[in-house]
Every structure is written in C-alpha cells, then in structure tokens.
PDB file of C-alpha atoms and ligand atoms in Angstrom:
ATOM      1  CA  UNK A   1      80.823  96.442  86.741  1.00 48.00           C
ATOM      2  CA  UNK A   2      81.310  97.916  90.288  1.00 51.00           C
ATOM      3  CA  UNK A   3      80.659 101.716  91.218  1.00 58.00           C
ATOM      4  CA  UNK A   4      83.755 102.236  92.477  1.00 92.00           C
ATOM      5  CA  UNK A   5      85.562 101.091  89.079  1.00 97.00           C
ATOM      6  CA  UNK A   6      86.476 103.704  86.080  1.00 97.00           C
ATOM      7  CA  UNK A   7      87.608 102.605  83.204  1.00 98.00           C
ATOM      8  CA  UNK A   8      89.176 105.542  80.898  1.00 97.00           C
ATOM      9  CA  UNK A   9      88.356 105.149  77.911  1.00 92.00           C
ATOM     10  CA  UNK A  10      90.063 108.167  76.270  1.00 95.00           C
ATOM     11  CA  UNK A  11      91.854 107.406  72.493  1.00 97.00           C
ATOM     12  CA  UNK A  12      95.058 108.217  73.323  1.00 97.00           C
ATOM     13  CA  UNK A  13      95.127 106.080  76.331  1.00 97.00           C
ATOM     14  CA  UNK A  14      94.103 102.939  74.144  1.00 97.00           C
ATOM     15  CA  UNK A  15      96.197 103.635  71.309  1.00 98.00           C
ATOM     16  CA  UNK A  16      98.917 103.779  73.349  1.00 98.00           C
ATOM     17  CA  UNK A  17      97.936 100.615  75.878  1.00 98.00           C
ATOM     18  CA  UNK A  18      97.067  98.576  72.130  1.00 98.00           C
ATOM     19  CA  UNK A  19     101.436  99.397  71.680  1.00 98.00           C
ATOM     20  CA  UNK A  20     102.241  98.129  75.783  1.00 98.00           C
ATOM     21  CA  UNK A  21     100.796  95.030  74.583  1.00 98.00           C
ATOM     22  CA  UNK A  22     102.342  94.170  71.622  1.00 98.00           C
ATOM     23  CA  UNK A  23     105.217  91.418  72.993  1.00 97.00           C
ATOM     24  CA  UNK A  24     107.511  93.445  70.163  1.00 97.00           C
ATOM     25  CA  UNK A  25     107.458  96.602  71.907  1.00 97.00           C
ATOM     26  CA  UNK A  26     110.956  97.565  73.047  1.00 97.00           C
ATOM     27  CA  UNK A  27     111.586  98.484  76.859  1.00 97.00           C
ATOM     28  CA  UNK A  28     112.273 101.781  75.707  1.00 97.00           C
ATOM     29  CA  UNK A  29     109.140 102.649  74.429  1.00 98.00           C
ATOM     30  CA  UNK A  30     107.523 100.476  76.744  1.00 98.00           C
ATOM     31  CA  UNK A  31     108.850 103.011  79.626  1.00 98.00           C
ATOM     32  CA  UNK A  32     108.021 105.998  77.498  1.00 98.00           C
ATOM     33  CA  UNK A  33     104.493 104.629  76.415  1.00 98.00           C
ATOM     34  CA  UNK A  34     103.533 103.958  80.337  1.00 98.00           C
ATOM     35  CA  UNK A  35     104.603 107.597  81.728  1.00 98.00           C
ATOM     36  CA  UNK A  36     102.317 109.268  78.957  1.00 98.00           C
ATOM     37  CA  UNK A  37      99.638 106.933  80.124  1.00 98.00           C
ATOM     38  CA  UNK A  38      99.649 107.547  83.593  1.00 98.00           C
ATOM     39  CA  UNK A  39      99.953 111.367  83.084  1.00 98.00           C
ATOM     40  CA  UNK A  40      96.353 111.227  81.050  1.00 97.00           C
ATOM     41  CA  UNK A  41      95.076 108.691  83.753  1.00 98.00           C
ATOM     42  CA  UNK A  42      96.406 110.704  86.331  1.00 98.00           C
ATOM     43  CA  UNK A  43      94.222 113.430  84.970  1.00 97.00           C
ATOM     44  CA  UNK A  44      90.949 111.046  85.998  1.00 97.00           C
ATOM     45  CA  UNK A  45      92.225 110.116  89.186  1.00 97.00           C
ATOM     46  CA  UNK A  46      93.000 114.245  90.264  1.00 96.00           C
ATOM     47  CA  UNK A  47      90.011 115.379  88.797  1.00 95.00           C
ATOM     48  CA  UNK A  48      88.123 115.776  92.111  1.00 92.00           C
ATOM     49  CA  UNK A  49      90.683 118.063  93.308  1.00 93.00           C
ATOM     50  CA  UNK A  50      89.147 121.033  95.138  1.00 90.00           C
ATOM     51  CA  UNK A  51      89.498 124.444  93.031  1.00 92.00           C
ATOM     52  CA  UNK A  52      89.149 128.045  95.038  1.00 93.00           C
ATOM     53  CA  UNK A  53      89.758 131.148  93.179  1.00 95.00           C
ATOM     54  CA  UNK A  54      92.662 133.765  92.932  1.00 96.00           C
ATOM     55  CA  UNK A  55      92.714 137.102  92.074  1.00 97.00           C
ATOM     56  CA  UNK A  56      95.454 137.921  89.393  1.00 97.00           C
ATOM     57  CA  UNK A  57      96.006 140.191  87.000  1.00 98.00           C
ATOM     58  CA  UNK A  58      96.518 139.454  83.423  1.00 98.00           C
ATOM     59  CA  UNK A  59      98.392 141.989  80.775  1.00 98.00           C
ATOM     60  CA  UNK A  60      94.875 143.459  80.289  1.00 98.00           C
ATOM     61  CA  UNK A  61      92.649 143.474  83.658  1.00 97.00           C
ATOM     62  CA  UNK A  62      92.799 141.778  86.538  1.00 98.00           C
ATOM     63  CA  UNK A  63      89.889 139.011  87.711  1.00 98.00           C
ATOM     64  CA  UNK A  64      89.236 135.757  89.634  1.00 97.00           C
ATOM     65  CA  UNK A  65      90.343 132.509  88.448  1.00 97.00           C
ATOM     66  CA  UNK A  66      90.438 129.069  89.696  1.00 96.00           C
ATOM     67  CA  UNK A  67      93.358 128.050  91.315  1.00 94.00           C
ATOM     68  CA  UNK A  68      93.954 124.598  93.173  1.00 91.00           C
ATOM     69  CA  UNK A  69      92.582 124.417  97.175  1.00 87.00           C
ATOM     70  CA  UNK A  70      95.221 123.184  99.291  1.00 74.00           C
ATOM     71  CA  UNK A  71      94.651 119.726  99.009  1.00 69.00           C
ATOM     72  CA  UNK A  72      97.942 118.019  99.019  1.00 91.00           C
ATOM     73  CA  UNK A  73      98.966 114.817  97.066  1.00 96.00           C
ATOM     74  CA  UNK A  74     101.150 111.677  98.223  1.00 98.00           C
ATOM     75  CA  UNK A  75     101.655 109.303  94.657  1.00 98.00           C
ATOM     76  CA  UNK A  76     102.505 105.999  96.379  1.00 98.00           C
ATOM     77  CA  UNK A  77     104.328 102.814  93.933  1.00 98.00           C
ATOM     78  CA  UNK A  78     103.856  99.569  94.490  1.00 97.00           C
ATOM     79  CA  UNK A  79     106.775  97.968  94.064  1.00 96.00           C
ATOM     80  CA  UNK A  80     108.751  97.059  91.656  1.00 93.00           C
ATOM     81  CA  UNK A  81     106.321  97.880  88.355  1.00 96.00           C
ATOM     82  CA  UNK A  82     104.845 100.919  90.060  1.00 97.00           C
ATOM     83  CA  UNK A  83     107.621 103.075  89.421  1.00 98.00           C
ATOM     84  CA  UNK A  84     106.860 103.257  85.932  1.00 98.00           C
ATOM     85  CA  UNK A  85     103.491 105.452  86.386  1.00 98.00           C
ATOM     86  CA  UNK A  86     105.186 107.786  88.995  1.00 98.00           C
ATOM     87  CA  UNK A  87     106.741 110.148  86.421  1.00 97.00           C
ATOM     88  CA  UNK A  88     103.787 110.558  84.256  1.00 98.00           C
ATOM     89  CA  UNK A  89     102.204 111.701  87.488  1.00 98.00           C
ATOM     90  CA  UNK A  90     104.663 113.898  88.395  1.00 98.00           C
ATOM     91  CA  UNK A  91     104.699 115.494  84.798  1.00 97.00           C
ATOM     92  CA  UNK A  92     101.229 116.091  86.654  1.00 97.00           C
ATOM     93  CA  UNK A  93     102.390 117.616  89.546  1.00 96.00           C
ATOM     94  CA  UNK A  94     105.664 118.405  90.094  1.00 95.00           C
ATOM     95  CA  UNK A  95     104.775 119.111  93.798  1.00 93.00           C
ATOM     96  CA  UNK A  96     103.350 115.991  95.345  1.00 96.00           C
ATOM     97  CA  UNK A  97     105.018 113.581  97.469  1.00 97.00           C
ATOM     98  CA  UNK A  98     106.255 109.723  96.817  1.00 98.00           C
ATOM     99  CA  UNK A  99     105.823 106.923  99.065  1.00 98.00           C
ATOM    100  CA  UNK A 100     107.031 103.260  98.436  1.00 98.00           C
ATOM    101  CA  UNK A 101     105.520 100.154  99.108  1.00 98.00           C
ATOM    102  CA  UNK A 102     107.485  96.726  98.826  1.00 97.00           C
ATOM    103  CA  UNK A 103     105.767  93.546  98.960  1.00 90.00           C
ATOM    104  CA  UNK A 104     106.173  90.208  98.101  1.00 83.00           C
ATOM    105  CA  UNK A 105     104.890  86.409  98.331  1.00 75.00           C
ATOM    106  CA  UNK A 106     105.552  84.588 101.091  1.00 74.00           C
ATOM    107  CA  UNK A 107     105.653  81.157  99.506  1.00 71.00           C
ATOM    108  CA  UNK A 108     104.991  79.505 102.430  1.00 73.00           C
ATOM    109  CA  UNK A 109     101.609  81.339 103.483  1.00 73.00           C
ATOM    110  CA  UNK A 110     101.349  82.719 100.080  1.00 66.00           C
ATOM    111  CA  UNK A 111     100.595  85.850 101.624  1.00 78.00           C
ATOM    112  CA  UNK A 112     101.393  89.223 100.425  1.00 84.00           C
ATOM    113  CA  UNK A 113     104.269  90.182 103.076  1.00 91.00           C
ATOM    114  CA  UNK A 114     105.442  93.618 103.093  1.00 94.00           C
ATOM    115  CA  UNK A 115     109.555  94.088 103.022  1.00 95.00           C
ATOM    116  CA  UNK A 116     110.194  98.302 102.527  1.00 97.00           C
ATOM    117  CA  UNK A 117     107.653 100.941 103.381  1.00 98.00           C
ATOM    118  CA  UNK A 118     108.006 104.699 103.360  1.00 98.00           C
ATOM    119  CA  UNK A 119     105.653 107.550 103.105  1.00 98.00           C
ATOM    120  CA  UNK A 120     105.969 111.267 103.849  1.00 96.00           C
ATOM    121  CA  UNK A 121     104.080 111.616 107.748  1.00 94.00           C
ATOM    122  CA  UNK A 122     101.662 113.469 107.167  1.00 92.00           C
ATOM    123  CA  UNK A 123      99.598 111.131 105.003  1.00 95.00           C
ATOM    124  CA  UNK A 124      96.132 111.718 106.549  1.00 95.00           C
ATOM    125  CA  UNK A 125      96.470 115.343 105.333  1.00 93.00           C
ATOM    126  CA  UNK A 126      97.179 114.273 101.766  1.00 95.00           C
ATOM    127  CA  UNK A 127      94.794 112.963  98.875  1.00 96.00           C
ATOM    128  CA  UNK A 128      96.684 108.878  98.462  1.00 98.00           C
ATOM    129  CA  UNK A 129      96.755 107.463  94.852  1.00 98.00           C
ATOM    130  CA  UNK A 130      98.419 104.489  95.090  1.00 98.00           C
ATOM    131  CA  UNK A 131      99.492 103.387  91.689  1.00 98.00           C
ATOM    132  CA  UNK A 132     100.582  99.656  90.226  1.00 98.00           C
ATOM    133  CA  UNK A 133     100.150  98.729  86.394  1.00 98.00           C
ATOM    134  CA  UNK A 134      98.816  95.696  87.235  1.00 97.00           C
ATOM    135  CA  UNK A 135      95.030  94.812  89.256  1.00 97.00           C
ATOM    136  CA  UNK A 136      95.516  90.913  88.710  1.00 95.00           C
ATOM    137  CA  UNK A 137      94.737  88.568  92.450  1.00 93.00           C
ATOM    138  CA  UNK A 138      94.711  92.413  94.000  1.00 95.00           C
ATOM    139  CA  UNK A 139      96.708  90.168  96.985  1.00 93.00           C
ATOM    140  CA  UNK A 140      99.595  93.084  96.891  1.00 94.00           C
ATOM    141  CA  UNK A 141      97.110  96.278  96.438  1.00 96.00           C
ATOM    142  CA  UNK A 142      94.838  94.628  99.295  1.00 97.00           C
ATOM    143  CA  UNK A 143      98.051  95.081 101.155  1.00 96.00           C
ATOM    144  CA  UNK A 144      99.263  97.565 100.111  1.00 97.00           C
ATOM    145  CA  UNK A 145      96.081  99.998 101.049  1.00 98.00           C
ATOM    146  CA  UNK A 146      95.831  98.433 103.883  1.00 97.00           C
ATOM    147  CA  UNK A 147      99.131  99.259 105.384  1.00 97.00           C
ATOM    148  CA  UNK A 148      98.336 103.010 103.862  1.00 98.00           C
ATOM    149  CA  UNK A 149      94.998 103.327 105.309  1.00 98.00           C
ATOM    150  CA  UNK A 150      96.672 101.905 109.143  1.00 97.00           C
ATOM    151  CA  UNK A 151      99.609 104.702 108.147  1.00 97.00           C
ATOM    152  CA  UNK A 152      96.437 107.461 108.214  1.00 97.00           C
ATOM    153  CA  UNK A 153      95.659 107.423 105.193  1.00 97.00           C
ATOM    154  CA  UNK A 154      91.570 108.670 104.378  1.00 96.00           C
ATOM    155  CA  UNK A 155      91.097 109.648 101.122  1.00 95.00           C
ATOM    156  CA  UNK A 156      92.836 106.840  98.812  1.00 97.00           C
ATOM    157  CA  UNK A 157      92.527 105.913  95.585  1.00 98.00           C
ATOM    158  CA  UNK A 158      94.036 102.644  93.020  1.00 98.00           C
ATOM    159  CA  UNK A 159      95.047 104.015  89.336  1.00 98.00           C
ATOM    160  CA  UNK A 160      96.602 100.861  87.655  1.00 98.00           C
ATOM    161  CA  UNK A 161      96.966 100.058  83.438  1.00 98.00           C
ATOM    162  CA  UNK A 162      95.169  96.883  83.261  1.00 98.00           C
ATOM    163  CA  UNK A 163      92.869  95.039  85.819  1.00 98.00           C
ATOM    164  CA  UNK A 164      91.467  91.482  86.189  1.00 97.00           C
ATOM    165  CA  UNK A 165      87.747  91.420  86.805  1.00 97.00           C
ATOM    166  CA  UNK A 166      88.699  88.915  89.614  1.00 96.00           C
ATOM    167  CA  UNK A 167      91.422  91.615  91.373  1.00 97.00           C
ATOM    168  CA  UNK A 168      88.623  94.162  90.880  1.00 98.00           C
ATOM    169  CA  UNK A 169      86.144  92.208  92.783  1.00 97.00           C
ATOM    170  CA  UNK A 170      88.552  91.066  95.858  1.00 97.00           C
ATOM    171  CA  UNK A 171      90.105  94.392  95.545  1.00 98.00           C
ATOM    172  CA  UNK A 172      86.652  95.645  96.691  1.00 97.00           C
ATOM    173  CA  UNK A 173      85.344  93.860  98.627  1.00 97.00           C
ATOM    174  CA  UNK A 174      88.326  94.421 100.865  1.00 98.00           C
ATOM    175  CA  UNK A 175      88.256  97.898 100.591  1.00 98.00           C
ATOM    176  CA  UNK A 176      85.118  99.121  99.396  1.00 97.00           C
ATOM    177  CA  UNK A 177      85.841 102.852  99.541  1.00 97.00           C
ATOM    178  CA  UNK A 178      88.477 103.335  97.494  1.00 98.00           C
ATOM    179  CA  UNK A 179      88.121 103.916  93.913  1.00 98.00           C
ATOM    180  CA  UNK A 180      89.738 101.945  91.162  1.00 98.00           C
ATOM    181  CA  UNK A 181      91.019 103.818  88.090  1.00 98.00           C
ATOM    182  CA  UNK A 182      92.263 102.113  85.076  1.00 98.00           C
ATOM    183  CA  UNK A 183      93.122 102.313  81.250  1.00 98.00           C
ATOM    184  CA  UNK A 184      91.394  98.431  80.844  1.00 98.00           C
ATOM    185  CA  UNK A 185      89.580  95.571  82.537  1.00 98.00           C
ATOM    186  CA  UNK A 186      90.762  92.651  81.012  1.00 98.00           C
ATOM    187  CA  UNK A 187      89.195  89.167  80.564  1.00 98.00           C
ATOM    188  CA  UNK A 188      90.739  87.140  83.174  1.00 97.00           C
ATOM    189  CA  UNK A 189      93.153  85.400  85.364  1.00 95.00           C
ATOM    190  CA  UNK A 190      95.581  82.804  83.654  1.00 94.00           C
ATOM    191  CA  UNK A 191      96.178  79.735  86.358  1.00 92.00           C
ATOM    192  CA  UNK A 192      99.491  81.647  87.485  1.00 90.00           C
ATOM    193  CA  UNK A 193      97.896  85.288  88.269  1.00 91.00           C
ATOM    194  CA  UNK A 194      98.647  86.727  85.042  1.00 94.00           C
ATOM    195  CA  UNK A 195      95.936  88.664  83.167  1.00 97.00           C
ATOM    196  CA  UNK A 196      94.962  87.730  80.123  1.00 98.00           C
ATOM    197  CA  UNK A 197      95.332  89.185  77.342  1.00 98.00           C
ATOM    198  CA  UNK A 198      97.291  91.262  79.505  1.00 98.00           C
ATOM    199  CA  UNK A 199     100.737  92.899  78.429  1.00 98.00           C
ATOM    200  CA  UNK A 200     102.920  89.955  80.291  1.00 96.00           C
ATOM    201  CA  UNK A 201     105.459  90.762  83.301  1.00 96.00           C
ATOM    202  CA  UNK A 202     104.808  94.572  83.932  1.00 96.00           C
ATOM    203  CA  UNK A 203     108.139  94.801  86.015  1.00 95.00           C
ATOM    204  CA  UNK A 204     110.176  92.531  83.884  1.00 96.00           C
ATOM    205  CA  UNK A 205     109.036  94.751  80.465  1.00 97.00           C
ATOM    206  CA  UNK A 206     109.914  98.249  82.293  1.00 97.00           C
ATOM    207  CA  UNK A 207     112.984  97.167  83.317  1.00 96.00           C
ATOM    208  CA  UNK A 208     114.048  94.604  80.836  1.00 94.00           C
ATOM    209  CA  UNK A 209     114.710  92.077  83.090  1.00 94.00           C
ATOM    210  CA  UNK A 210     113.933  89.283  80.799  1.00 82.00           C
ATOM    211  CA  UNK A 211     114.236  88.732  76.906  1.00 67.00           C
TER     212      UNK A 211
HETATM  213  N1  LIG B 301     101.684  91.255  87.265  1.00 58.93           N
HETATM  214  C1  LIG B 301     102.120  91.508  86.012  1.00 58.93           C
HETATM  215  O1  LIG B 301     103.139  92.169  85.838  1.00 58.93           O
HETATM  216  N2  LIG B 301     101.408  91.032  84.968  1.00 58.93           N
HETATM  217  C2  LIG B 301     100.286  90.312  85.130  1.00 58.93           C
HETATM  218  O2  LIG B 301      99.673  89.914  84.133  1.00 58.93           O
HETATM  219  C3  LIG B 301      99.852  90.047  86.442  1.00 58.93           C
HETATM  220  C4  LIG B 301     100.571  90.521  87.490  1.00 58.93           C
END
C-alpha cells in the first residue's frame, strides 16, 4: 500500500494475533500473547541496526564477529495500550530506554491533546520506535511523533499490532518519513474509530478494564 508500511507477516505473529482477537481470550493471555508479539515485531523494526565487528576469543580460536554499533534505542508507549508491547521489546533489549507519551481527546476540539510526556534527553542520539497496538484515525500517533520529532527526535519509527488503512494514510501523510511496522492492516474504520475486524478496546483488554 504505501512504501513506508511493513506488514510482518511471520506465522507465529498471526497465529498468535488470530488468539488477540478472539473476544474469549482472557486478559491474561491477552497480556502474554501481545509481549511475544512485539518481541518478534520488534525484531523487524531493529533490524536496521548498525553491526561493527569484535574480536573475541572462543574456547577454540579467537576471530571477528559482529557485534552491535553504538546506536542507542529509546522504546517510547503511547499511552495507556502501549505499555503492553514495551516488555516484549525489552525481552529485546534489556538496555534501551522508555519514554511515555499521554494523550487524549479534547472533546471540545476533538483534538489529540497531550497530558504526560517524558523521554530520556538525549533523544536525537537514539534510534525512536514509538509503539501503540492500535493505527486506527492515527490522531494520537500524529501527535505523538510530532511532539517526539520537536523533542529531537531523527530517526523514528511506528511498530503497532493492527492498523486501519485510513490511520495508515493520515499517519503518512503527516509524517512521511517514518516507517510504519505492523502485525496487520485491517479493513477499516467503524463510525466510532474502531478498526474493524479489529481486536476491540486494546487498553480496556490489557488491563481488564471492562467485561
Ligand atoms: N483503539 C483501540 O484500542 N481499538 C481500536 O479498534 C481503535 C482504537
């Protein structure tokens, strides 16, 4: 659809996205199920990481291998549903930072309005994968990457679960260089912003906020 889309495609990831679905799927396993994903999406969205070498020594010789360039990572969650892909990712790697980015509806503009924001300072130095399970209007991720990119952030990237060709679209068009990584892209938009088929209230099913 757009260049700056990937969908992963990989078994696992739709075997277990085909269980997120299901309305019977407990919270438990709905928690569980979504850090596995985002560790094997996270693997997509880190694979342009820069490799050098290093010279070690194994128990028979010693030789060069690749070892990771300094190219630091900041995971940043969106919020409340966001949370829920930051361990996966940090199964990852252990080492990279965490920002958090609140935002809500003003329901008088209807505007995305931002009410919590924290990121480590030196953002411009680190690789930005801002993460949210769900790509539906894209009115909080517009936001969000907006206040990251006016925070210094240059190399960014969007990993979410499930997207909305319609989020994808205004998603880009708003910010055209940063890549979108996700497990699905999904028919549509219901009339209240939810996607459809979707998997329902990402927040509310991580947390178990409503029956
Ligand atoms: N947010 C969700 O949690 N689910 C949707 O379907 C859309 C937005």
């Amino acid at each position: 659809m757009s260049l700056g889309l990937t969908i992963v495609d990989h078994p696992l990831i739709q075997h277990k996205l085909t269980i997120l679905r299901s309305k019977d799927t407990p919270t438990a396993k709905f928690r569980q199920l979504l850090r596995e994903i985002s560790f094997i999406l996270g693997c997509e969205a880190t694979k342009d990481l820069t490799l050098g070498s290093i010279e070690i020594e194994t128990p028979l010789e010693t030789g060069s291998f690749p070892y990771l360039e300094g190219k630091k990572l900041c995971f940043v969650s969106i919020l409340r549903a966001g949370n829920g892909l930051i361990d996966g990712l940090l199964d990852l790697v252990p080492s990279a930072r965490v920002g958090h980015i609140g935002m809500r509806r003003n329901h008088e503009t209807l505007e995305a309005e931002q009410y919590y924001y924290k990121t480590p300072d030196d953002l411009g130095a680190r690789q930005v994968i801002m993460v949210d399970p769900m790509l539906a209007t894209a009115n909080t991720s517009i936001a969000a990457a907006t206040a990251l990119k006016n925070d210094g952030a240059q190399q960014l990237k969007f990993m979410c679960l499930v997207a909305a060709p319609e989020g994808v679209e205004a998603f880009h068009s708003a910010h055209p260089d940063v890549p979108v990584i996700t497990a699905a892209l999904d028919r549509q938009l219901n009339d209240v912003g939810y996607i459809l088929p979707g998997l329902g209230d990402a927040g509310d099913r991580l947390y178990g906020t409503k029956d």
